[in-house]
Tab-separated table of C-alpha atoms and ligand atoms in Angstrom:
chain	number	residue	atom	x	y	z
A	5	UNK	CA	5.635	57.359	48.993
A	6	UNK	CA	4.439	59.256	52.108
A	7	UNK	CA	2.289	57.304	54.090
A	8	UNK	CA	-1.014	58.599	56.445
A	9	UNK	CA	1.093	59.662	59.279
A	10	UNK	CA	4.141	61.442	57.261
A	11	UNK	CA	1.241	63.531	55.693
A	12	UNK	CA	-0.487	64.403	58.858
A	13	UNK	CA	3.125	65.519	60.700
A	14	UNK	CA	3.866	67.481	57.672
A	15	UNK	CA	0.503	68.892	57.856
A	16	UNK	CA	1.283	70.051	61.504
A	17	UNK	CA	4.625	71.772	60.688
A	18	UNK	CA	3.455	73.479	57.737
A	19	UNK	CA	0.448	75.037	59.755
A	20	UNK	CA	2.166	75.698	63.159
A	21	UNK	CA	6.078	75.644	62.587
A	22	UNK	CA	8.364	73.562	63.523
A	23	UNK	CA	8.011	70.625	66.475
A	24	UNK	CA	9.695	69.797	69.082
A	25	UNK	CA	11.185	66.235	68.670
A	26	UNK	CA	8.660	64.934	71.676
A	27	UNK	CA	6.083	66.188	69.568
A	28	UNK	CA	7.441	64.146	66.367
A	29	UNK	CA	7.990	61.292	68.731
A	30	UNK	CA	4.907	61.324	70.406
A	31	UNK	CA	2.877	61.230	66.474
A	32	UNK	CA	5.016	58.168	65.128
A	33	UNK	CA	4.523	56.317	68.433
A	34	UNK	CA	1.083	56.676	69.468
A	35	UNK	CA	-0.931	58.396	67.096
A	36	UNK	CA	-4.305	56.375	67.001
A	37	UNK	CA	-4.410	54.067	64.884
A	38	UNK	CA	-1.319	54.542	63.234
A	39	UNK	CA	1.159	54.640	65.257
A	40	UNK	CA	4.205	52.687	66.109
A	41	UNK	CA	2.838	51.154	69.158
A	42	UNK	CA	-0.578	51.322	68.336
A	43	UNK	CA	-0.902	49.057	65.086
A	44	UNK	CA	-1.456	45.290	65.324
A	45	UNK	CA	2.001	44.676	63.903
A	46	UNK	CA	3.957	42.785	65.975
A	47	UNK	CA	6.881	45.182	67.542
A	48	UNK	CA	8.822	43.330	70.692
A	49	UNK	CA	10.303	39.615	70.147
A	50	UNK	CA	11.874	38.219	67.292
A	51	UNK	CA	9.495	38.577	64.844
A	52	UNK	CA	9.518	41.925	65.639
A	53	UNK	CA	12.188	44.817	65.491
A	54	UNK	CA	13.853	44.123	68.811
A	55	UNK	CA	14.049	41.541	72.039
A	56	UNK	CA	13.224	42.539	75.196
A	57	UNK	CA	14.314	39.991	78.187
A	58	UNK	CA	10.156	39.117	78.745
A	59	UNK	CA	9.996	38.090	75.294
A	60	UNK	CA	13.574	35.922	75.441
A	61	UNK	CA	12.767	33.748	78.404
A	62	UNK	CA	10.863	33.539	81.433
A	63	UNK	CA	14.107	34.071	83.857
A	64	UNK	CA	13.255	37.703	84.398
A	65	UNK	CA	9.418	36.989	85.325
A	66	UNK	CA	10.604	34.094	87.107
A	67	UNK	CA	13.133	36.682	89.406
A	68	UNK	CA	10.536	39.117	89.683
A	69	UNK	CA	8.063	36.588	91.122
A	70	UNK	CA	10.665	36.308	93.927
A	71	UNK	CA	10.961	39.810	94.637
A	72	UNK	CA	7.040	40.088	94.729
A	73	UNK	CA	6.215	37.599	97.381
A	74	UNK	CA	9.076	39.054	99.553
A	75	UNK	CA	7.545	42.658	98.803
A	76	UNK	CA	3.801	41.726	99.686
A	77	UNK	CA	5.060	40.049	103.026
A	78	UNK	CA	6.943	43.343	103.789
A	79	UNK	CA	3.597	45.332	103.078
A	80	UNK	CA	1.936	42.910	105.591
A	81	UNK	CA	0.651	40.342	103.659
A	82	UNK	CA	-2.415	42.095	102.429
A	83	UNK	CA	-5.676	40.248	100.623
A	84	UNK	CA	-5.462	42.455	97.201
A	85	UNK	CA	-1.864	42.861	96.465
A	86	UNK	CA	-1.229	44.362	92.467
A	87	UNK	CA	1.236	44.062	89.929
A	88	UNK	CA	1.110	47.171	87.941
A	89	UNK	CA	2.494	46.502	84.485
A	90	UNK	CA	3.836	49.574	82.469
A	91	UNK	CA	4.320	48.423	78.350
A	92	UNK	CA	2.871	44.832	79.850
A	93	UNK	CA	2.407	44.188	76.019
A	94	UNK	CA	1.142	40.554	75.277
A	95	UNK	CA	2.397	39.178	79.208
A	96	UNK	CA	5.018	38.114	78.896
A	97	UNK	CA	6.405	39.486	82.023
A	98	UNK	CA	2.701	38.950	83.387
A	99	UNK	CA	2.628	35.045	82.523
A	100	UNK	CA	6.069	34.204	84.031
A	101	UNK	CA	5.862	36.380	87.136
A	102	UNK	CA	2.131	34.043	87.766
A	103	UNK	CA	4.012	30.822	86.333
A	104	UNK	CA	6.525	31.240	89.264
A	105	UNK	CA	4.589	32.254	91.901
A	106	UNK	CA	2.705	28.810	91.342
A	107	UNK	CA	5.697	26.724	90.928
A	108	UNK	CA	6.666	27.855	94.100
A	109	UNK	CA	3.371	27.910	95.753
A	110	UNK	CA	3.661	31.305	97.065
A	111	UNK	CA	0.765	32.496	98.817
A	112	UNK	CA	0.925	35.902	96.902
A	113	UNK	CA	-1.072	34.271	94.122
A	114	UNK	CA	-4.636	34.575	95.804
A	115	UNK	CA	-4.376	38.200	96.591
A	116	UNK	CA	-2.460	38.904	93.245
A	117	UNK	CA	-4.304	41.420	90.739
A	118	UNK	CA	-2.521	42.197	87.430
A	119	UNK	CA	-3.142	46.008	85.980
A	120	UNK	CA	-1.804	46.031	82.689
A	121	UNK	CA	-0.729	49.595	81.490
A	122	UNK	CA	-0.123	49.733	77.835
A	123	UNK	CA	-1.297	51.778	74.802
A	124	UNK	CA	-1.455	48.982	72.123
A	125	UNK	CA	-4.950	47.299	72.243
A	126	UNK	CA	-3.946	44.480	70.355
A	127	UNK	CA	-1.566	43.072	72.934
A	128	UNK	CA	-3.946	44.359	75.810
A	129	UNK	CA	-6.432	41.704	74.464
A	130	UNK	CA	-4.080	39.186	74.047
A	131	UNK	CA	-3.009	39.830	77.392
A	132	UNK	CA	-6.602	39.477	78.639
A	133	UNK	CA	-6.891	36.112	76.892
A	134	UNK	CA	-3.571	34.921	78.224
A	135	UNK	CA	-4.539	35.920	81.537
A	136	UNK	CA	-7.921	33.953	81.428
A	137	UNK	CA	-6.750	30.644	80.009
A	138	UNK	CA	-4.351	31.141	83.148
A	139	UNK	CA	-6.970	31.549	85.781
A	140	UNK	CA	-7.629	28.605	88.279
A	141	UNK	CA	-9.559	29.335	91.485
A	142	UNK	CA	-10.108	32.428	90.296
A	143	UNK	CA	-6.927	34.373	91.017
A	144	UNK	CA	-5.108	36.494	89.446
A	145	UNK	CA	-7.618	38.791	88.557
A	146	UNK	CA	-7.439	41.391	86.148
A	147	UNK	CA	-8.024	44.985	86.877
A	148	UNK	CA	-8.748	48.179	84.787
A	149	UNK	CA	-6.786	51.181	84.555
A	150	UNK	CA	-8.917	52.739	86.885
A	151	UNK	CA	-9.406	50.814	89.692
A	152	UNK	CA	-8.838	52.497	93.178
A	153	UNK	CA	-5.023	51.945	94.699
A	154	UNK	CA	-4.049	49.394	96.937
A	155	UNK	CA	-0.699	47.973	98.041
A	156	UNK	CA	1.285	46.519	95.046
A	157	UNK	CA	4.619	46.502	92.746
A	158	UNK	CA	5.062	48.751	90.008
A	159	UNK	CA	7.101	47.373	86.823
A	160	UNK	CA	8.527	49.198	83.856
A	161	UNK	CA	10.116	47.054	81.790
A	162	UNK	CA	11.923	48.886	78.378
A	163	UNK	CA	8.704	51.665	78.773
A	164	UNK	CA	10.973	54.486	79.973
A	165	UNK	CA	12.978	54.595	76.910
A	166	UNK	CA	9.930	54.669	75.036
A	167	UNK	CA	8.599	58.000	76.153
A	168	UNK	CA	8.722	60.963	74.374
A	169	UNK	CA	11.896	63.496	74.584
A	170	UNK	CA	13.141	66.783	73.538
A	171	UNK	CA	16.424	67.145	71.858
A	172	UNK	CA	19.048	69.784	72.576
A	173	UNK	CA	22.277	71.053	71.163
A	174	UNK	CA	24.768	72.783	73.015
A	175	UNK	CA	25.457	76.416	71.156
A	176	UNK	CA	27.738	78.706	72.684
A	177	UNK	CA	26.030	81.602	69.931
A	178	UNK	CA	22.584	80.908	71.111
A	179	UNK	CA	20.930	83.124	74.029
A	180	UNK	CA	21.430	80.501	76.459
A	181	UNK	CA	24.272	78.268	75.505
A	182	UNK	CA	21.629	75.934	74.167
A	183	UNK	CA	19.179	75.985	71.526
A	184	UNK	CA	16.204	73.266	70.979
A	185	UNK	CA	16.534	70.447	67.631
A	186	UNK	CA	13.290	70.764	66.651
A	187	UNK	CA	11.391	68.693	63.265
A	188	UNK	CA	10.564	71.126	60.348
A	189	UNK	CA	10.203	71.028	56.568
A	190	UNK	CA	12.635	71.083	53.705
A	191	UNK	CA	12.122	73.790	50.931
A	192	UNK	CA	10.409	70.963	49.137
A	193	UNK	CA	7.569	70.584	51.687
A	194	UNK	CA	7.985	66.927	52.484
A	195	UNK	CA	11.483	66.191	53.324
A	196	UNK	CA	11.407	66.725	57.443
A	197	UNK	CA	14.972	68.453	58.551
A	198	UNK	CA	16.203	69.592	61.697
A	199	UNK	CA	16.033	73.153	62.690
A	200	UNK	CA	17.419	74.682	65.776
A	201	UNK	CA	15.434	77.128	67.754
A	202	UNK	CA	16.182	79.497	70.589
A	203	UNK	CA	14.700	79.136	74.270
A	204	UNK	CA	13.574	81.348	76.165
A	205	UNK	CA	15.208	82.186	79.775
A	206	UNK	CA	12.648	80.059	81.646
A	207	UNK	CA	13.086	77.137	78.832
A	208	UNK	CA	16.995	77.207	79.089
A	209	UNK	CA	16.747	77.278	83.058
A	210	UNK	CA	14.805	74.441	82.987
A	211	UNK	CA	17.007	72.654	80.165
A	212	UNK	CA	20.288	73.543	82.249
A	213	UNK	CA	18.490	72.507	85.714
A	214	UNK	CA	17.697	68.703	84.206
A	215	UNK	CA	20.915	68.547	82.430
A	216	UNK	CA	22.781	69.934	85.770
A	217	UNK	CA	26.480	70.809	83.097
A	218	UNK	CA	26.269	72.920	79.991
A	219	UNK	CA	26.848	71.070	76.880
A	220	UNK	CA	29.732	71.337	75.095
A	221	UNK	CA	29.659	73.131	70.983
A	222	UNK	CA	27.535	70.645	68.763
A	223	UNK	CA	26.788	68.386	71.880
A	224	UNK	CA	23.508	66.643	71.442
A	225	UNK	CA	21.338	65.336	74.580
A	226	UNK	CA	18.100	64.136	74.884
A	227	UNK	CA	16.089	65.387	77.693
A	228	UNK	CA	12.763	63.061	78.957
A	229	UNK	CA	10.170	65.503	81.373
A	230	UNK	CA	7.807	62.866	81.461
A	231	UNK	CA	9.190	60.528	84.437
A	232	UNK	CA	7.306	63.441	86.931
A	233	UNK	CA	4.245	63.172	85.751
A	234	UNK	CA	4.654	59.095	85.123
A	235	UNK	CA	5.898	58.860	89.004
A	236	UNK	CA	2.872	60.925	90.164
A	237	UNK	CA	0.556	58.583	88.344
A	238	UNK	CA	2.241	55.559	89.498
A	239	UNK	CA	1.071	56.745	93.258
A	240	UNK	CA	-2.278	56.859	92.619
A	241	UNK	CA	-2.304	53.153	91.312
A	242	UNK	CA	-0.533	51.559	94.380
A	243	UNK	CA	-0.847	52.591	97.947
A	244	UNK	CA	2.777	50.930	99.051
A	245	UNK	CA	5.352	48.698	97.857
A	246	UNK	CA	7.361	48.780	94.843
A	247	UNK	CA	8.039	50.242	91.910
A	248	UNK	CA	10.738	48.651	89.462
A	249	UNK	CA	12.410	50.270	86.690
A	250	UNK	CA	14.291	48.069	83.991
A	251	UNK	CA	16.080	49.972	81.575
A	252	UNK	CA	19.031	50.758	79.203
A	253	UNK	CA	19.965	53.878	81.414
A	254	UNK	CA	22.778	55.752	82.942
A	255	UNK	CA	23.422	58.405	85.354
A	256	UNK	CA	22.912	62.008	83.745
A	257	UNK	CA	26.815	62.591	83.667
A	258	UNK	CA	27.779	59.667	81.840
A	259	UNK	CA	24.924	59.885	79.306
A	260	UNK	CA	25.944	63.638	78.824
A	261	UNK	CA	30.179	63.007	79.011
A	262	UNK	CA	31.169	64.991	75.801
A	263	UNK	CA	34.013	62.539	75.292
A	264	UNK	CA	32.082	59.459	74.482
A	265	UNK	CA	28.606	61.148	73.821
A	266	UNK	CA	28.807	64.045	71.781
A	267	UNK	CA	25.585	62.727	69.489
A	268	UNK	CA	23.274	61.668	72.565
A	269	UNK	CA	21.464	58.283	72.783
A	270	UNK	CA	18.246	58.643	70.704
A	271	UNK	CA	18.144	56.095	68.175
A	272	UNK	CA	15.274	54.345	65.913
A	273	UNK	CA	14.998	50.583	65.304
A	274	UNK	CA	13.392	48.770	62.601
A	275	UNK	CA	13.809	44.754	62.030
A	276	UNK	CA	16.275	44.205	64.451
A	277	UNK	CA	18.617	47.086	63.421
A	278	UNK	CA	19.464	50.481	64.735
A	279	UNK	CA	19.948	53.766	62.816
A	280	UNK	CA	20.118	57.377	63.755
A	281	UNK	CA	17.459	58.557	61.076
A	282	UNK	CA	14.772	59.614	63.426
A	283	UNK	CA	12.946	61.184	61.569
A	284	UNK	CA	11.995	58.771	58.091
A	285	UNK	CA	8.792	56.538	58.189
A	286	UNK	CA	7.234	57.721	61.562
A	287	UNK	CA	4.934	54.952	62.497
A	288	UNK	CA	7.204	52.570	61.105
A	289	UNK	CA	10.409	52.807	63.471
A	290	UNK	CA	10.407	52.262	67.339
A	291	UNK	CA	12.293	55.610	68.860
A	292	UNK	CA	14.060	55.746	71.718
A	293	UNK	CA	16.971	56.999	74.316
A	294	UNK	CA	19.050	56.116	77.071
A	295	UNK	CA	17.176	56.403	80.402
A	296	UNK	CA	18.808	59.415	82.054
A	297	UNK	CA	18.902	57.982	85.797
A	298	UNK	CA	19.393	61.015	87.317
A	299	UNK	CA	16.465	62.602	86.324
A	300	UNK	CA	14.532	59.643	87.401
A	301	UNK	CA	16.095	59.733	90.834
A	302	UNK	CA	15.156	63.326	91.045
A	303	UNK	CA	11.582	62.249	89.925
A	304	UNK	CA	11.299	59.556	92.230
A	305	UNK	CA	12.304	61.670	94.932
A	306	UNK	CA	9.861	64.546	93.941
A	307	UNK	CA	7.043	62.017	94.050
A	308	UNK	CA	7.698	60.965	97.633
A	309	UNK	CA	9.152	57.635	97.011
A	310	UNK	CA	12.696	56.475	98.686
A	311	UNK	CA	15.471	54.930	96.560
A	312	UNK	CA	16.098	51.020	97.650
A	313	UNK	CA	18.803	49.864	95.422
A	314	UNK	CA	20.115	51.126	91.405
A	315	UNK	CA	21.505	47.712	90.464
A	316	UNK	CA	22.089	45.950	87.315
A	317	UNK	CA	19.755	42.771	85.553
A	318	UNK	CA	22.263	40.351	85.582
A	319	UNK	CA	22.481	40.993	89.361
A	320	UNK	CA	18.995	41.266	89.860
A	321	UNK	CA	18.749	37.436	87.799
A	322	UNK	CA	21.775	36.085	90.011
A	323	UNK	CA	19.878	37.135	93.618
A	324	UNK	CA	16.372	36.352	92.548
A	325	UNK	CA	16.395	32.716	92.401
A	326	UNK	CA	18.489	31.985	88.790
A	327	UNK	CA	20.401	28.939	90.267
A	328	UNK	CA	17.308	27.158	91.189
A	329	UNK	CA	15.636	27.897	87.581
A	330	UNK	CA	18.658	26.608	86.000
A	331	UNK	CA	18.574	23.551	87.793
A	332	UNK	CA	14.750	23.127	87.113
A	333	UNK	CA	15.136	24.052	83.190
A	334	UNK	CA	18.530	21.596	82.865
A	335	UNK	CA	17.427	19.059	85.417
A	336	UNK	CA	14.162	19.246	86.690
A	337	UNK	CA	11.433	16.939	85.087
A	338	UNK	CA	10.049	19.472	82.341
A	339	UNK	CA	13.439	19.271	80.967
A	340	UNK	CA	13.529	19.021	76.944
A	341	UNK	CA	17.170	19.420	75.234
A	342	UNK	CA	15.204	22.617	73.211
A	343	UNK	CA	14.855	24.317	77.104
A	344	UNK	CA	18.315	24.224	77.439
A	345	UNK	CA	19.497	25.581	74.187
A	346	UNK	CA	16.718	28.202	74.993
A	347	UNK	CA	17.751	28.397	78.319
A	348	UNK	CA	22.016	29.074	77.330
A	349	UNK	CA	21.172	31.375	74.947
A	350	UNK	CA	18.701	33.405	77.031
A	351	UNK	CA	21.817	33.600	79.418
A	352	UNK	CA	24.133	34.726	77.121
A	353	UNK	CA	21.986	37.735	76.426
A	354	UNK	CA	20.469	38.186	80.134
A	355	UNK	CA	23.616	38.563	81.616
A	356	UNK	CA	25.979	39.940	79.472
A	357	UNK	CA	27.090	43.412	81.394
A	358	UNK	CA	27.870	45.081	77.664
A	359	UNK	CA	24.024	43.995	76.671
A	360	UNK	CA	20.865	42.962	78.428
A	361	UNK	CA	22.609	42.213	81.876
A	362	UNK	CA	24.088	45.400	82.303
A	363	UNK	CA	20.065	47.107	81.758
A	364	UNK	CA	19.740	49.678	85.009
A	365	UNK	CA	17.313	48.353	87.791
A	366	UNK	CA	16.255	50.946	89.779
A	367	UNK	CA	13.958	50.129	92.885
A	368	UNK	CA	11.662	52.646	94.991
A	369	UNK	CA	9.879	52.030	97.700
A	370	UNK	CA	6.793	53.871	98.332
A	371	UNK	CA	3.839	54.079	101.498
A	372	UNK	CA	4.607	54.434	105.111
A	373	UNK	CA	7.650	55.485	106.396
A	374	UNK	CA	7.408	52.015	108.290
A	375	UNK	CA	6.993	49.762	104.780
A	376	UNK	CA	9.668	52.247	103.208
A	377	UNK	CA	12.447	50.911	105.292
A	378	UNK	CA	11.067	47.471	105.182
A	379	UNK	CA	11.691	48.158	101.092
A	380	UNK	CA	15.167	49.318	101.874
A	381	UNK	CA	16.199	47.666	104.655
A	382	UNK	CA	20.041	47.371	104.034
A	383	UNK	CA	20.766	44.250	106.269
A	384	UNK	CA	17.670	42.611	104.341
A	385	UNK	CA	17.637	43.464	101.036
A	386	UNK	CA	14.813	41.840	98.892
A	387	UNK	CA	15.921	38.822	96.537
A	388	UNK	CA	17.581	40.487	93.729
A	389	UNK	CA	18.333	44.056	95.196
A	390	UNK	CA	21.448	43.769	96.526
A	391	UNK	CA	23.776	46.159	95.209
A	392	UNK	CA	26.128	44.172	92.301
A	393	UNK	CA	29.233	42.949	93.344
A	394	UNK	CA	31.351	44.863	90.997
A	395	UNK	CA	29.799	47.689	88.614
A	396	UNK	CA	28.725	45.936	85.376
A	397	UNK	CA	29.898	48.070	82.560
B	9	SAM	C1	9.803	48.382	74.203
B	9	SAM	S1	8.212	47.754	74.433
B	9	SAM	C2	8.434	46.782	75.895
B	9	SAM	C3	7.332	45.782	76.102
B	9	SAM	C4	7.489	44.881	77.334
B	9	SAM	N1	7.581	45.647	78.550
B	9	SAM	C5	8.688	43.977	77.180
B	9	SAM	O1	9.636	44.167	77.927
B	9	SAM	O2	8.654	43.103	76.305
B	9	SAM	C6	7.335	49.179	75.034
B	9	SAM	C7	5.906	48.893	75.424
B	9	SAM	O3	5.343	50.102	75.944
B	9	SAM	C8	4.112	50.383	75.295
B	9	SAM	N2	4.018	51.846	75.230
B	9	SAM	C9	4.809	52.683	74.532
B	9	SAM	N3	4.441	53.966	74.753
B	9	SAM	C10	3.395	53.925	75.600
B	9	SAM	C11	2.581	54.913	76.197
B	9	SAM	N4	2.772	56.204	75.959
B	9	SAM	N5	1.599	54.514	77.042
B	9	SAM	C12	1.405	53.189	77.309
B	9	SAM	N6	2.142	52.210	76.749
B	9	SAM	C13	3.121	52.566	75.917
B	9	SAM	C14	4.218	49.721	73.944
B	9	SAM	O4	2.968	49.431	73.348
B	9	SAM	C15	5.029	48.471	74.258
B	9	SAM	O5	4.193	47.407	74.657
C-alpha cells in the first residue's frame, strides 16, 4: 500500500518529470512531518535501524571532551566557548562530552554552550530535557540556532552521510561521458524506476570537476554538493576553533576506483540491515553514502578553514584519553561487571579498522591565522589528532 509520502513523490514526478536522486532523498528524509528523520520513531541506537558510536558508549564523548578543553585553551581560554552539534539527536554525544569535562574538572565547563543542530524535533526536546536535568551552577547553557558566533568546536558525527546526493553513471554514448540516475515512474504510475538523463555542458563540467576522473561504462558514483554550503554555514556559527568531521568516508579516488566500486556507496538501512533498494518506502529507510573526502577537503578549503589532521576513530579513541576511561570503567569505583561487558563490546566495535574504528576524522581549524596554527601545530597536536600510526583499512 503506498503510504503519504510515496503518493506525494509520485505526485511530483508525474507533474514535473523525473527527479534527481537528491531530490528523492531529500523527500524521504526530511519531508515535514513525514520524513525519515523527522518522525518520532526512534532511528539511531539499537532499537533503531543502526548504531552510531554516541549511542554505543560514552568513549567517543568522553575523547572529544579531551580535545575540547585543549581546543578552548588554544583559542585563549575564552568566557563563551560552543559546541556546535550537527545530527546532535537525543545527546548523546552532548551528555558524554559534559559528563567528561566534569569528571575531569576541566574549566571549559563554565564557558561551555551546547548548539544543537538537528532536524528531528523529537530528539531536539529530548535533548533540551537531557541538557536541563544536567545543569548545575548553571552551565552548560543551551543556545538556539541563531545565536551570534563565538569561538567554539564544530562536530558532525554520521550527518555528512546523511545529506542529500545526486547519482551518476558513467556513459561513454551520452553527450558528456556521463548522464544523471534520476527517480521517475513505471508505465504503471506507481512503481518509481531509474531513468538516465543527459547534462548539459555546464552540468557535466561540474560533475567531471567534483569527480576529478571520468567514470568508467556502467560506473555508478554518488556526488554530495552540499558540504559548500554546510562549511559556509558552519562559519557563521563559530568565530574560531574546530570543526570535526566523523564519518564512513574515503578519499574521492578510492570511493570512485572502478575495480572495487563500480555500483557506488549509496545504500538504505532499515532495522539494522542494509539494501541497495533506494528507492521503496521513502520515509521508512535511512539513505546514505560514503563521505567523499576529497570533496570535503576542497570544501573546507573553499570556506577558509585549514586542514589539521584526516585520521581514523580508533586513533582518535587511543590519543584522547581511552586508557584512563578503561581503567575508570574496569577499575575505578563506578565499576559494575554490566560496564565492562558494555565497555568490551563498545571496543570491539569502536576500534575495529574494518568497522566503526576505521570511520574518517577529519579536523579543520578555523579563525586567525594565529589560532589556525595553534589547531595544527604539528609538534603539538591536540589529544586525539595525531596522524594514526599505520593506515587503518
Ligand atoms: C545518522 S544520525 C546520527 C545522529 C548522531 N550524530 C549520532 O551519531 O548518534 C543523523 C542525524 O542527523 C539528523 N539530520 C539528518 N538530516 C538532517 C538535516 N538535513 N538537517 C539537520 N539534521 C539532520 C538526523 O535527525 C539524525 O539525528
Amino acid at each position: 500500500m503506498s503510504s503519504e509520502l510515496d503518493l506525494r513523490i509520485n505526485a511530483e514526478i508525474t507533474e514535473s518529470g523525473p527527479i534527481s536522486f537528491s531530490r528523492f532523498m531529500e523527500r524521504a528524509l526530511t519531508e515535514p512531518s513525514l520524513g525519515y528523520y523527522v518522525t518520532e520513531q526512534i532511528r539511531a541506537g539499537r532499537e533503531g535501524d543502526f548504531i552510531t558510536a554516541p549511542e554505543l558508549h560514552s568513549l567517543l564523548g568522553s575523547a572529544l571532551a579531551r580535545m575540547a578543553t585543549e581546543v578552548w585553551r588554544r583559542v585563549g581560554e575564552p568566557a563563551r566557548f560552543r559546541w556546535v552539534e550537527y545530527g546532535a539527536g537525543s545527546g548523546a554525544l552532548a551528555l558524554a562530552l559534559v559528563a567528561q569535562l566534569r569528571r575531569d574538572k576541566s574549566p571549559l565547563i563554565d564557558a561551555l554552550e551546547i548548539q544543537p543542530i538537528d532536524v528531528n524535533t523529537f530528539r531536539s526536546e529530548e535533548l533540551r530535557n537531557a541538557i536541563t536535568n544536567q545543569q548545575q551552577n548553571g552551565a552548560p547553557v543551551l543556545v538556539g540556532a541563531d545565536a551570534p558566533p563565538v569561538a567554539g568546536m564544530v562536530v558532525a558525527n554520521e550527518y555528512l552521510d546523511a545529506l542529500p546526493f545526486n547519482i551518476y553513471v558513467g556513459r561513454a554514448a551520452a553527450a558528456h561521458g556521463v548522464s544523471e540516475r534520476c527517480v521517475g515512474l513505471a508505465a504503471d504510475g506507481v512503481t518509481r524506476v531509474w531513468v538516465e538523463r543527459d547534462l548539459d555542458a555546464s552540468e557535466a563540467q561540474r560533475v567531471a570537476e567534483h569527480f576529478g576522473a571520468p567514470l568508467v561504462e556502467g560506473q555508478l558514483a554518488e556526488a554530495c554538493f552540499a558540504f559548500d554550503t554546510w562549511l559556509r554555514e558552519v562559519t557563521t556559527r563559530v568565530t574560531s576553533g574546530l570543526v570535526v568531521v566523523i564519518d564512513y568516508g574515503r578519499d574521492g579516488v578510492t570511493l570512485r576506483d572502478a575495480a572495487s566500486r563500480m555500483a557506488g556507496t549509496a545504500l538504505a538501512y532499515q532495522g539494522h540491515r542494509a539494501t541497495t533498494d533506494l528507492l521503496s518506502e521513502p520515509g521508512e529507510r535511512d539513505l546514505t553514502a560514503h563521505v567523499d573526502l576529497t570533496a570535503l577537503r576542497k570544501a573546507a578549503a573553499a570556506a577558509g578553514l585549514q586542514p589539521v589532521t584526516s585520521t581514523s576513530q580508533a586513533a582518535l579513541l587511543a590519543g584522547a584519553g581511552l586508557d584512563d576511561e578503561i581503567d575508570r570503567l574496569r577499575r575505578g569505583p563506578e565499576a559494575t561487571l554490566e560496564g565492562a561487558i558494555a565497555l568490551r563490546s563498545a571496543l570491539a566495535h569502536l576500534m575495529n579498522p574494518r568497522g566503526m574504528g576505521g570511520f574518517a576524522v577529519e579536523l579543520f581549524a578555523l579563525g586567525t591565522p594565529e589560532h589556525k596554527s595553534r589547531m595544527a601545530d604539528p609538534t603539538n597536536p591536540l589529544p586525539g589528532a595525531a596522524a594514526p600510526i599505520r593506515p587503518l583499512v
